[in-house]
Amino acid sequence: MQIAFIGLGNMGAPMAINLCKAGHQVKAFDLSKDACAKVAAEGAQIAASAQDAVQGAEVVISMLPASQHVKDLYLGTASQTGLLANIAEGALVIDCSTIAAATSQMVARAAEPTGIAFIDAPVSGGTGGAIAGTLTFMVGGKTADLERARPLLEKMGKNIFHAGDVGAGQTAKICNNMLLGILMIGTSEAIALGVANGLDPKVLSEIMRRSSGGNWALEVYNPCPGVQENSAATRGYTGGFGTDLMLKDLGLSQESALAVKASTPLGGMARALYAMHSMSGSGALDFSSIIQSLQKR
């Protein structure tokens, strides 16, 4: 299948590479030359622009940082025509970015009159899941469009959930990431408390992992350096899911909560703590670096 892949960050690059390994023809684009070189080494063709990437594509996949990037890409700006004008009629767009549900719905409405199908399919599983092809996809859109996308999603992930109509995947994702942010803060607090009292973080983490405090952060994403060999923490909090991206997702959760008058006190507190952590100069570090703001100095 001829696929255009836009956005080759820590998540997008391994996802595109897995599609190449599955035998698909991937024409990719990113503003980063290093990111382009990485996927080119695995068999992807590099496009000169996003508009070039989608020429002749049956499927367009995007993985971008925020709502504004997705809106500008597909709908255009004052200086650039939107990508919907370049995508062939009958093509399928799969947006894997984590953005506001309203933005996904806006793009879908604009795509419909052109004969382009659109689904939102944000992911969970981290960079490790992207590399291993074990991501979880939360999909919003028509059932028929999901079934068109399924053979590709299965090459990048192992869990595919149909959350509902367009935008539902985004809602599911921000609920998940709100919980993840809360869990990471709680896990970091507990480890920091134990270490301050003289406990070995590796021993304490294993105790909690096998007890009632067990959670995903303890299982695969421990925030304490040296506890897990391949964790972002052990890599100096690099190459993972950035603090500023977590802050963005927590902001989306609070916008959603305000819109429907839902009570999310822990989500609001998590956002405030990540905002302070970002302002301390840690915005580019992995979100598990929040432990540094909680540790005894």
mmCIF file with all atom_site columns, C-alpha atoms in Angstrom, residues 54-240:
data_model
loop_
_atom_site.group_PDB
_atom_site.id
_atom_site.type_symbol
_atom_site.label_atom_id
_atom_site.label_alt_id
_atom_site.label_comp_id
_atom_site.label_asym_id
_atom_site.label_entity_id
_atom_site.label_seq_id
_atom_site.pdbx_PDB_ins_code
_atom_site.Cartn_x
_atom_site.Cartn_y
_atom_site.Cartn_z
_atom_site.occupancy
_atom_site.B_iso_or_equiv
_atom_site.pdbx_formal_charge
_atom_site.auth_seq_id
_atom_site.auth_comp_id
_atom_site.auth_asym_id
_atom_site.auth_atom_id
_atom_site.pdbx_PDB_model_num
ATOM 1   C CA . VAL A 1 54  ? 0.565   12.674 -0.125 1.00 0.00 ? 54  VAL A CA 1
ATOM 2   C CA . GLN A 1 55  ? 0.755   12.561 -3.933 1.00 0.00 ? 55  GLN A CA 1
ATOM 3   C CA . GLY A 1 56  ? -0.687  9.185  -4.951 1.00 0.00 ? 56  GLY A CA 1
ATOM 4   C CA . ALA A 1 57  ? -1.130  8.035  -1.351 1.00 0.00 ? 57  ALA A CA 1
ATOM 5   C CA . GLU A 1 58  ? -3.969  5.666  -0.538 1.00 0.00 ? 58  GLU A CA 1
ATOM 6   C CA . VAL A 1 59  ? -3.565  6.361  3.186  1.00 0.00 ? 59  VAL A CA 1
ATOM 7   C CA . VAL A 1 60  ? -2.194  9.419  4.985  1.00 0.00 ? 60  VAL A CA 1
ATOM 8   C CA . ILE A 1 61  ? -0.981  8.988  8.577  1.00 0.00 ? 61  ILE A CA 1
ATOM 9   C CA . SER A 1 62  ? -0.053  11.955 10.752 1.00 0.00 ? 62  SER A CA 1
ATOM 10  C CA . MET A 1 63  ? 1.607   12.062 14.166 1.00 0.00 ? 63  MET A CA 1
ATOM 11  C CA . LEU A 1 64  ? 1.943   15.694 15.258 1.00 0.00 ? 64  LEU A CA 1
ATOM 12  C CA . PRO A 1 65  ? 2.432   17.468 18.601 1.00 0.00 ? 65  PRO A CA 1
ATOM 13  C CA . ALA A 1 66  ? -0.748  19.509 19.068 1.00 0.00 ? 66  ALA A CA 1
ATOM 14  C CA . SER A 1 67  ? -4.158  20.609 17.738 1.00 0.00 ? 67  SER A CA 1
ATOM 15  C CA . GLN A 1 68  ? -2.829  23.671 15.936 1.00 0.00 ? 68  GLN A CA 1
ATOM 16  C CA . HIS A 1 69  ? -0.315  21.586 13.964 1.00 0.00 ? 69  HIS A CA 1
ATOM 17  C CA . VAL A 1 70  ? -3.045  19.201 12.789 1.00 0.00 ? 70  VAL A CA 1
ATOM 18  C CA . LYS A 1 71  ? -5.431  22.040 11.935 1.00 0.00 ? 71  LYS A CA 1
ATOM 19  C CA . ASP A 1 72  ? -2.766  23.931 9.986  1.00 0.00 ? 72  ASP A CA 1
ATOM 20  C CA . LEU A 1 73  ? -1.604  20.787 8.150  1.00 0.00 ? 73  LEU A CA 1
ATOM 21  C CA . TYR A 1 74  ? -4.997  19.691 6.868  1.00 0.00 ? 74  TYR A CA 1
ATOM 22  C CA . LEU A 1 75  ? -6.960  22.943 6.713  1.00 0.00 ? 75  LEU A CA 1
ATOM 23  C CA . GLY A 1 76  ? -4.135  25.306 5.840  1.00 0.00 ? 76  GLY A CA 1
ATOM 24  C CA . THR A 1 77  ? -2.905  28.699 6.970  1.00 0.00 ? 77  THR A CA 1
ATOM 25  C CA . ALA A 1 78  ? -2.799  32.179 5.467  1.00 0.00 ? 78  ALA A CA 1
ATOM 26  C CA . SER A 1 79  ? 0.375   31.243 3.607  1.00 0.00 ? 79  SER A CA 1
ATOM 27  C CA . GLN A 1 80  ? -0.117  27.523 2.939  1.00 0.00 ? 80  GLN A CA 1
ATOM 28  C CA . THR A 1 81  ? -2.969  25.539 1.340  1.00 0.00 ? 81  THR A CA 1
ATOM 29  C CA . GLY A 1 82  ? -4.290  22.749 3.521  1.00 0.00 ? 82  GLY A CA 1
ATOM 30  C CA . LEU A 1 83  ? -3.300  19.168 2.778  1.00 0.00 ? 83  LEU A CA 1
ATOM 31  C CA . LEU A 1 84  ? -6.912  18.148 2.115  1.00 0.00 ? 84  LEU A CA 1
ATOM 32  C CA . ALA A 1 85  ? -6.595  19.928 -1.223 1.00 0.00 ? 85  ALA A CA 1
ATOM 33  C CA . ASN A 1 86  ? -3.738  17.605 -2.208 1.00 0.00 ? 86  ASN A CA 1
ATOM 34  C CA . ILE A 1 87  ? -5.039  14.257 -0.978 1.00 0.00 ? 87  ILE A CA 1
ATOM 35  C CA . ALA A 1 88  ? -6.751  12.044 -3.548 1.00 0.00 ? 88  ALA A CA 1
ATOM 36  C CA . GLU A 1 89  ? -10.498 11.486 -3.387 1.00 0.00 ? 89  GLU A CA 1
ATOM 37  C CA . GLY A 1 90  ? -11.245 8.189  -1.667 1.00 0.00 ? 90  GLY A CA 1
ATOM 38  C CA . ALA A 1 91  ? -8.066  8.226  0.399  1.00 0.00 ? 91  ALA A CA 1
ATOM 39  C CA . LEU A 1 92  ? -8.096  7.525  4.144  1.00 0.00 ? 92  LEU A CA 1
ATOM 40  C CA . VAL A 1 93  ? -6.551  9.879  6.713  1.00 0.00 ? 93  VAL A CA 1
ATOM 41  C CA . ILE A 1 94  ? -5.468  8.384  10.043 1.00 0.00 ? 94  ILE A CA 1
ATOM 42  C CA . ASP A 1 95  ? -4.460  11.054 12.538 1.00 0.00 ? 95  ASP A CA 1
ATOM 43  C CA . CYS A 1 96  ? -2.548  9.525  15.442 1.00 0.00 ? 96  CYS A CA 1
ATOM 44  C CA . SER A 1 97  ? -1.805  12.831 17.161 1.00 0.00 ? 97  SER A CA 1
ATOM 45  C CA . THR A 1 98  ? -3.205  13.519 20.627 1.00 0.00 ? 98  THR A CA 1
ATOM 46  C CA . ILE A 1 99  ? -5.303  16.656 20.185 1.00 0.00 ? 99  ILE A CA 1
ATOM 47  C CA . ALA A 1 100 ? -8.652  18.164 21.132 1.00 0.00 ? 100 ALA A CA 1
ATOM 48  C CA . ALA A 1 101 ? -11.631 16.095 20.006 1.00 0.00 ? 101 ALA A CA 1
ATOM 49  C CA . ALA A 1 102 ? -13.136 19.262 18.506 1.00 0.00 ? 102 ALA A CA 1
ATOM 50  C CA . THR A 1 103 ? -10.130 19.632 16.191 1.00 0.00 ? 103 THR A CA 1
ATOM 51  C CA . SER A 1 104 ? -10.502 16.050 14.923 1.00 0.00 ? 104 SER A CA 1
ATOM 52  C CA . GLN A 1 105 ? -14.185 16.701 14.268 1.00 0.00 ? 105 GLN A CA 1
ATOM 53  C CA . MET A 1 106 ? -13.388 19.943 12.449 1.00 0.00 ? 106 MET A CA 1
ATOM 54  C CA . VAL A 1 107 ? -10.941 18.227 10.099 1.00 0.00 ? 107 VAL A CA 1
ATOM 55  C CA . ALA A 1 108 ? -13.338 15.329 9.518  1.00 0.00 ? 108 ALA A CA 1
ATOM 56  C CA . ARG A 1 109 ? -16.136 17.723 8.541  1.00 0.00 ? 109 ARG A CA 1
ATOM 57  C CA . ALA A 1 110 ? -13.828 19.499 6.099  1.00 0.00 ? 110 ALA A CA 1
ATOM 58  C CA . ALA A 1 111 ? -12.668 16.190 4.598  1.00 0.00 ? 111 ALA A CA 1
ATOM 59  C CA . GLU A 1 112 ? -16.122 14.693 4.031  1.00 0.00 ? 112 GLU A CA 1
ATOM 60  C CA . PRO A 1 113 ? -17.212 16.840 1.036  1.00 0.00 ? 113 PRO A CA 1
ATOM 61  C CA . THR A 1 114 ? -13.921 16.007 -0.727 1.00 0.00 ? 114 THR A CA 1
ATOM 62  C CA . GLY A 1 115 ? -14.527 12.264 -0.467 1.00 0.00 ? 115 GLY A CA 1
ATOM 63  C CA . ILE A 1 116 ? -11.678 11.764 1.991  1.00 0.00 ? 116 ILE A CA 1
ATOM 64  C CA . ALA A 1 117 ? -12.321 9.503  5.001  1.00 0.00 ? 117 ALA A CA 1
ATOM 65  C CA . PHE A 1 118 ? -10.934 10.584 8.375  1.00 0.00 ? 118 PHE A CA 1
ATOM 66  C CA . ILE A 1 119 ? -10.411 8.772  11.674 1.00 0.00 ? 119 ILE A CA 1
ATOM 67  C CA . ASP A 1 120 ? -8.660  9.880  14.846 1.00 0.00 ? 120 ASP A CA 1
ATOM 68  C CA . ALA A 1 121 ? -6.439  7.135  16.253 1.00 0.00 ? 121 ALA A CA 1
ATOM 69  C CA . PRO A 1 122 ? -4.269  8.410  19.119 1.00 0.00 ? 122 PRO A CA 1
ATOM 70  C CA . VAL A 1 123 ? -1.950  5.862  20.692 1.00 0.00 ? 123 VAL A CA 1
ATOM 71  C CA . SER A 1 124 ? -0.726  4.662  24.062 1.00 0.00 ? 124 SER A CA 1
ATOM 72  C CA . GLY A 1 125 ? 2.288   2.521  24.856 1.00 0.00 ? 125 GLY A CA 1
ATOM 73  C CA . GLY A 1 126 ? 5.222   4.917  24.781 1.00 0.00 ? 126 GLY A CA 1
ATOM 74  C CA . THR A 1 127 ? 8.289   4.847  22.591 1.00 0.00 ? 127 THR A CA 1
ATOM 75  C CA . GLY A 1 128 ? 8.970   1.246  23.591 1.00 0.00 ? 128 GLY A CA 1
ATOM 76  C CA . GLY A 1 129 ? 5.563   0.214  22.278 1.00 0.00 ? 129 GLY A CA 1
ATOM 77  C CA . ALA A 1 130 ? 6.093   2.205  19.085 1.00 0.00 ? 130 ALA A CA 1
ATOM 78  C CA . ILE A 1 131 ? 9.400   0.437  18.439 1.00 0.00 ? 131 ILE A CA 1
ATOM 79  C CA . ALA A 1 132 ? 8.035   -3.016 19.294 1.00 0.00 ? 132 ALA A CA 1
ATOM 80  C CA . GLY A 1 133 ? 4.812   -2.501 17.339 1.00 0.00 ? 133 GLY A CA 1
ATOM 81  C CA . THR A 1 134 ? 2.682   -3.103 20.438 1.00 0.00 ? 134 THR A CA 1
ATOM 82  C CA . LEU A 1 135 ? 0.854   0.212  20.695 1.00 0.00 ? 135 LEU A CA 1
ATOM 83  C CA . THR A 1 136 ? -2.764  0.597  21.738 1.00 0.00 ? 136 THR A CA 1
ATOM 84  C CA . PHE A 1 137 ? -4.918  2.550  19.261 1.00 0.00 ? 137 PHE A CA 1
ATOM 85  C CA . MET A 1 138 ? -8.044  4.388  20.443 1.00 0.00 ? 138 MET A CA 1
ATOM 86  C CA . VAL A 1 139 ? -10.088 5.038  17.323 1.00 0.00 ? 139 VAL A CA 1
ATOM 87  C CA . GLY A 1 140 ? -12.866 7.496  16.615 1.00 0.00 ? 140 GLY A CA 1
ATOM 88  C CA . GLY A 1 141 ? -14.698 7.277  13.282 1.00 0.00 ? 141 GLY A CA 1
ATOM 89  C CA . LYS A 1 142 ? -16.942 5.138  11.116 1.00 0.00 ? 142 LYS A CA 1
ATOM 90  C CA . THR A 1 143 ? -16.692 1.366  11.473 1.00 0.00 ? 143 THR A CA 1
ATOM 91  C CA . ALA A 1 144 ? -15.999 0.938  7.748  1.00 0.00 ? 144 ALA A CA 1
ATOM 92  C CA . ASP A 1 145 ? -13.127 3.429  7.911  1.00 0.00 ? 145 ASP A CA 1
ATOM 93  C CA . LEU A 1 146 ? -11.625 1.662  10.923 1.00 0.00 ? 146 LEU A CA 1
ATOM 94  C CA . GLU A 1 147 ? -11.738 -1.639 9.050  1.00 0.00 ? 147 GLU A CA 1
ATOM 95  C CA . ARG A 1 148 ? -9.855  -0.024 6.147  1.00 0.00 ? 148 ARG A CA 1
ATOM 96  C CA . ALA A 1 149 ? -7.241  1.167  8.627  1.00 0.00 ? 149 ALA A CA 1
ATOM 97  C CA . ARG A 1 150 ? -7.033  -2.023 10.684 1.00 0.00 ? 150 ARG A CA 1
ATOM 98  C CA . PRO A 1 151 ? -4.438  -3.900 8.554  1.00 0.00 ? 151 PRO A CA 1
ATOM 99  C CA . LEU A 1 152 ? -2.059  -0.931 8.979  1.00 0.00 ? 152 LEU A CA 1
ATOM 100 C CA . LEU A 1 153 ? -2.817  -0.357 12.640 1.00 0.00 ? 153 LEU A CA 1
ATOM 101 C CA . GLU A 1 154 ? -2.084  -4.030 13.304 1.00 0.00 ? 154 GLU A CA 1
ATOM 102 C CA . LYS A 1 155 ? 1.444   -3.541 11.960 1.00 0.00 ? 155 LYS A CA 1
ATOM 103 C CA . MET A 1 156 ? 2.041   -0.793 14.523 1.00 0.00 ? 156 MET A CA 1
ATOM 104 C CA . GLY A 1 157 ? 0.068   -2.008 17.537 1.00 0.00 ? 157 GLY A CA 1
ATOM 105 C CA . LYS A 1 158 ? -1.510  -4.992 19.219 1.00 0.00 ? 158 LYS A CA 1
ATOM 106 C CA . ASN A 1 159 ? -4.641  -3.415 20.726 1.00 0.00 ? 159 ASN A CA 1
ATOM 107 C CA . ILE A 1 160 ? -7.230  -1.567 18.625 1.00 0.00 ? 160 ILE A CA 1
ATOM 108 C CA . PHE A 1 161 ? -10.322 -0.126 20.282 1.00 0.00 ? 161 PHE A CA 1
ATOM 109 C CA . HIS A 1 162 ? -13.240 1.556  18.518 1.00 0.00 ? 162 HIS A CA 1
ATOM 110 C CA . ALA A 1 163 ? -14.217 4.282  20.987 1.00 0.00 ? 163 ALA A CA 1
ATOM 111 C CA . GLY A 1 164 ? -17.056 5.762  18.899 1.00 0.00 ? 164 GLY A CA 1
ATOM 112 C CA . ASP A 1 165 ? -17.532 8.507  16.315 1.00 0.00 ? 165 ASP A CA 1
ATOM 113 C CA . VAL A 1 166 ? -14.795 10.928 15.218 1.00 0.00 ? 166 VAL A CA 1
ATOM 114 C CA . GLY A 1 167 ? -13.293 12.580 18.306 1.00 0.00 ? 167 GLY A CA 1
ATOM 115 C CA . ALA A 1 168 ? -14.066 9.670  20.624 1.00 0.00 ? 168 ALA A CA 1
ATOM 116 C CA . GLY A 1 169 ? -10.542 8.322  20.265 1.00 0.00 ? 169 GLY A CA 1
ATOM 117 C CA . GLN A 1 170 ? -9.179  11.671 21.448 1.00 0.00 ? 170 GLN A CA 1
ATOM 118 C CA . THR A 1 171 ? -11.504 11.711 24.442 1.00 0.00 ? 171 THR A CA 1
ATOM 119 C CA . ALA A 1 172 ? -10.407 8.208  25.436 1.00 0.00 ? 172 ALA A CA 1
ATOM 120 C CA . LYS A 1 173 ? -6.760  9.200  25.060 1.00 0.00 ? 173 LYS A CA 1
ATOM 121 C CA . ILE A 1 174 ? -6.952  12.290 27.254 1.00 0.00 ? 174 ILE A CA 1
ATOM 122 C CA . CYS A 1 175 ? -8.772  10.300 29.948 1.00 0.00 ? 175 CYS A CA 1
ATOM 123 C CA . ASN A 1 176 ? -5.979  7.733  29.788 1.00 0.00 ? 176 ASN A CA 1
ATOM 124 C CA . ASN A 1 177 ? -3.203  10.332 29.888 1.00 0.00 ? 177 ASN A CA 1
ATOM 125 C CA . MET A 1 178 ? -4.812  12.219 32.742 1.00 0.00 ? 178 MET A CA 1
ATOM 126 C CA . LEU A 1 179 ? -4.708  8.998  34.739 1.00 0.00 ? 179 LEU A CA 1
ATOM 127 C CA . LEU A 1 180 ? -1.125  8.335  33.604 1.00 0.00 ? 180 LEU A CA 1
ATOM 128 C CA . GLY A 1 181 ? 0.014   11.758 34.796 1.00 0.00 ? 181 GLY A CA 1
ATOM 129 C CA . ILE A 1 182 ? -1.654  11.203 38.168 1.00 0.00 ? 182 ILE A CA 1
ATOM 130 C CA . LEU A 1 183 ? -0.110  7.729  38.482 1.00 0.00 ? 183 LEU A CA 1
ATOM 131 C CA . MET A 1 184 ? 3.381   8.986  37.620 1.00 0.00 ? 184 MET A CA 1
ATOM 132 C CA . ILE A 1 185 ? 3.172   11.707 40.258 1.00 0.00 ? 185 ILE A CA 1
ATOM 133 C CA . GLY A 1 186 ? 1.925   9.250  42.888 1.00 0.00 ? 186 GLY A CA 1
ATOM 134 C CA . THR A 1 187 ? 4.586   6.700  41.996 1.00 0.00 ? 187 THR A CA 1
ATOM 135 C CA . SER A 1 188 ? 7.290   9.369  42.117 1.00 0.00 ? 188 SER A CA 1
ATOM 136 C CA . GLU A 1 189 ? 6.085   10.623 45.507 1.00 0.00 ? 189 GLU A CA 1
ATOM 137 C CA . ALA A 1 190 ? 6.168   7.127  46.972 1.00 0.00 ? 190 ALA A CA 1
ATOM 138 C CA . ILE A 1 191 ? 9.639   6.312  45.662 1.00 0.00 ? 191 ILE A CA 1
ATOM 139 C CA . ALA A 1 192 ? 10.994  9.702  46.747 1.00 0.00 ? 192 ALA A CA 1
ATOM 140 C CA . LEU A 1 193 ? 9.579   9.167  50.244 1.00 0.00 ? 193 LEU A CA 1
ATOM 141 C CA . GLY A 1 194 ? 11.152  5.714  50.505 1.00 0.00 ? 194 GLY A CA 1
ATOM 142 C CA . VAL A 1 195 ? 14.542  6.923  49.270 1.00 0.00 ? 195 VAL A CA 1
ATOM 143 C CA . ALA A 1 196 ? 14.467  9.866  51.720 1.00 0.00 ? 196 ALA A CA 1
ATOM 144 C CA . ASN A 1 197 ? 14.028  7.269  54.475 1.00 0.00 ? 197 ASN A CA 1
ATOM 145 C CA . GLY A 1 198 ? 16.975  5.193  53.280 1.00 0.00 ? 198 GLY A CA 1
ATOM 146 C CA . LEU A 1 199 ? 15.258  2.550  51.142 1.00 0.00 ? 199 LEU A CA 1
ATOM 147 C CA . ASP A 1 200 ? 16.773  1.157  47.952 1.00 0.00 ? 200 ASP A CA 1
ATOM 148 C CA . PRO A 1 201 ? 14.533  2.445  45.117 1.00 0.00 ? 201 PRO A CA 1
ATOM 149 C CA . LYS A 1 202 ? 14.873  -0.827 43.202 1.00 0.00 ? 202 LYS A CA 1
ATOM 150 C CA . VAL A 1 203 ? 13.776  -2.906 46.209 1.00 0.00 ? 203 VAL A CA 1
ATOM 151 C CA . LEU A 1 204 ? 10.940  -0.525 47.068 1.00 0.00 ? 204 LEU A CA 1
ATOM 152 C CA . SER A 1 205 ? 9.730   -0.453 43.464 1.00 0.00 ? 205 SER A CA 1
ATOM 153 C CA . GLU A 1 206 ? 9.594   -4.250 43.350 1.00 0.00 ? 206 GLU A CA 1
ATOM 154 C CA . ILE A 1 207 ? 7.702   -4.392 46.643 1.00 0.00 ? 207 ILE A CA 1
ATOM 155 C CA . MET A 1 208 ? 5.103   -1.899 45.420 1.00 0.00 ? 208 MET A CA 1
ATOM 156 C CA . ARG A 1 209 ? 4.947   -3.493 41.954 1.00 0.00 ? 209 ARG A CA 1
ATOM 157 C CA . ARG A 1 210 ? 3.863   -6.781 43.513 1.00 0.00 ? 210 ARG A CA 1
ATOM 158 C CA . SER A 1 211 ? 1.573   -5.157 46.059 1.00 0.00 ? 211 SER A CA 1
ATOM 159 C CA . SER A 1 212 ? -1.586  -3.065 45.964 1.00 0.00 ? 212 SER A CA 1
ATOM 160 C CA . GLY A 1 213 ? 0.332   -0.039 44.661 1.00 0.00 ? 213 GLY A CA 1
ATOM 161 C CA . GLY A 1 214 ? 1.307   -1.799 41.437 1.00 0.00 ? 214 GLY A CA 1
ATOM 162 C CA . ASN A 1 215 ? 0.800   0.242  38.256 1.00 0.00 ? 215 ASN A CA 1
ATOM 163 C CA . TRP A 1 216 ? 2.181   0.790  34.726 1.00 0.00 ? 216 TRP A CA 1
ATOM 164 C CA . ALA A 1 217 ? 4.866   3.236  35.870 1.00 0.00 ? 217 ALA A CA 1
ATOM 165 C CA . LEU A 1 218 ? 6.289   0.649  38.258 1.00 0.00 ? 218 LEU A CA 1
ATOM 166 C CA . GLU A 1 219 ? 5.954   -2.125 35.700 1.00 0.00 ? 219 GLU A CA 1
ATOM 167 C CA . VAL A 1 220 ? 7.612   -0.567 32.651 1.00 0.00 ? 220 VAL A CA 1
ATOM 168 C CA . TYR A 1 221 ? 8.368   3.155  33.177 1.00 0.00 ? 221 TYR A CA 1
ATOM 169 C CA . ASN A 1 222 ? 9.981   3.609  36.571 1.00 0.00 ? 222 ASN A CA 1
ATOM 170 C CA . PRO A 1 223 ? 10.841  7.273  37.214 1.00 0.00 ? 223 PRO A CA 1
ATOM 171 C CA . CYS A 1 224 ? 13.963  6.516  39.265 1.00 0.00 ? 224 CYS A CA 1
ATOM 172 C CA . PRO A 1 225 ? 17.275  6.209  37.334 1.00 0.00 ? 225 PRO A CA 1
ATOM 173 C CA . GLY A 1 226 ? 18.900  2.780  37.451 1.00 0.00 ? 226 GLY A CA 1
ATOM 174 C CA . VAL A 1 227 ? 15.810  0.840  38.501 1.00 0.00 ? 227 VAL A CA 1
ATOM 175 C CA . GLN A 1 228 ? 14.939  -0.303 34.963 1.00 0.00 ? 228 GLN A CA 1
ATOM 176 C CA . GLU A 1 229 ? 17.666  -0.725 32.367 1.00 0.00 ? 229 GLU A CA 1
ATOM 177 C CA . ASN A 1 230 ? 15.786  0.699  29.379 1.00 0.00 ? 230 ASN A CA 1
ATOM 178 C CA . SER A 1 231 ? 13.694  3.381  31.073 1.00 0.00 ? 231 SER A CA 1
ATOM 179 C CA . ALA A 1 232 ? 13.802  7.033  30.050 1.00 0.00 ? 232 ALA A CA 1
ATOM 180 C CA . ALA A 1 233 ? 14.960  7.801  33.605 1.00 0.00 ? 233 ALA A CA 1
ATOM 181 C CA . THR A 1 234 ? 18.055  5.651  33.151 1.00 0.00 ? 234 THR A CA 1
ATOM 182 C CA . ARG A 1 235 ? 18.764  7.471  29.864 1.00 0.00 ? 235 ARG A CA 1
ATOM 183 C CA . GLY A 1 236 ? 18.810  10.823 31.637 1.00 0.00 ? 236 GLY A CA 1
ATOM 184 C CA . TYR A 1 237 ? 15.085  11.332 30.962 1.00 0.00 ? 237 TYR A CA 1
ATOM 185 C CA . THR A 1 238 ? 15.648  11.497 27.197 1.00 0.00 ? 238 THR A CA 1
ATOM 186 C CA . GLY A 1 239 ? 13.950  9.836  24.236 1.00 0.00 ? 239 GLY A CA 1
ATOM 187 C CA . GLY A 1 240 ? 10.542  9.390  25.801 1.00 0.00 ? 240 GLY A CA 1
#
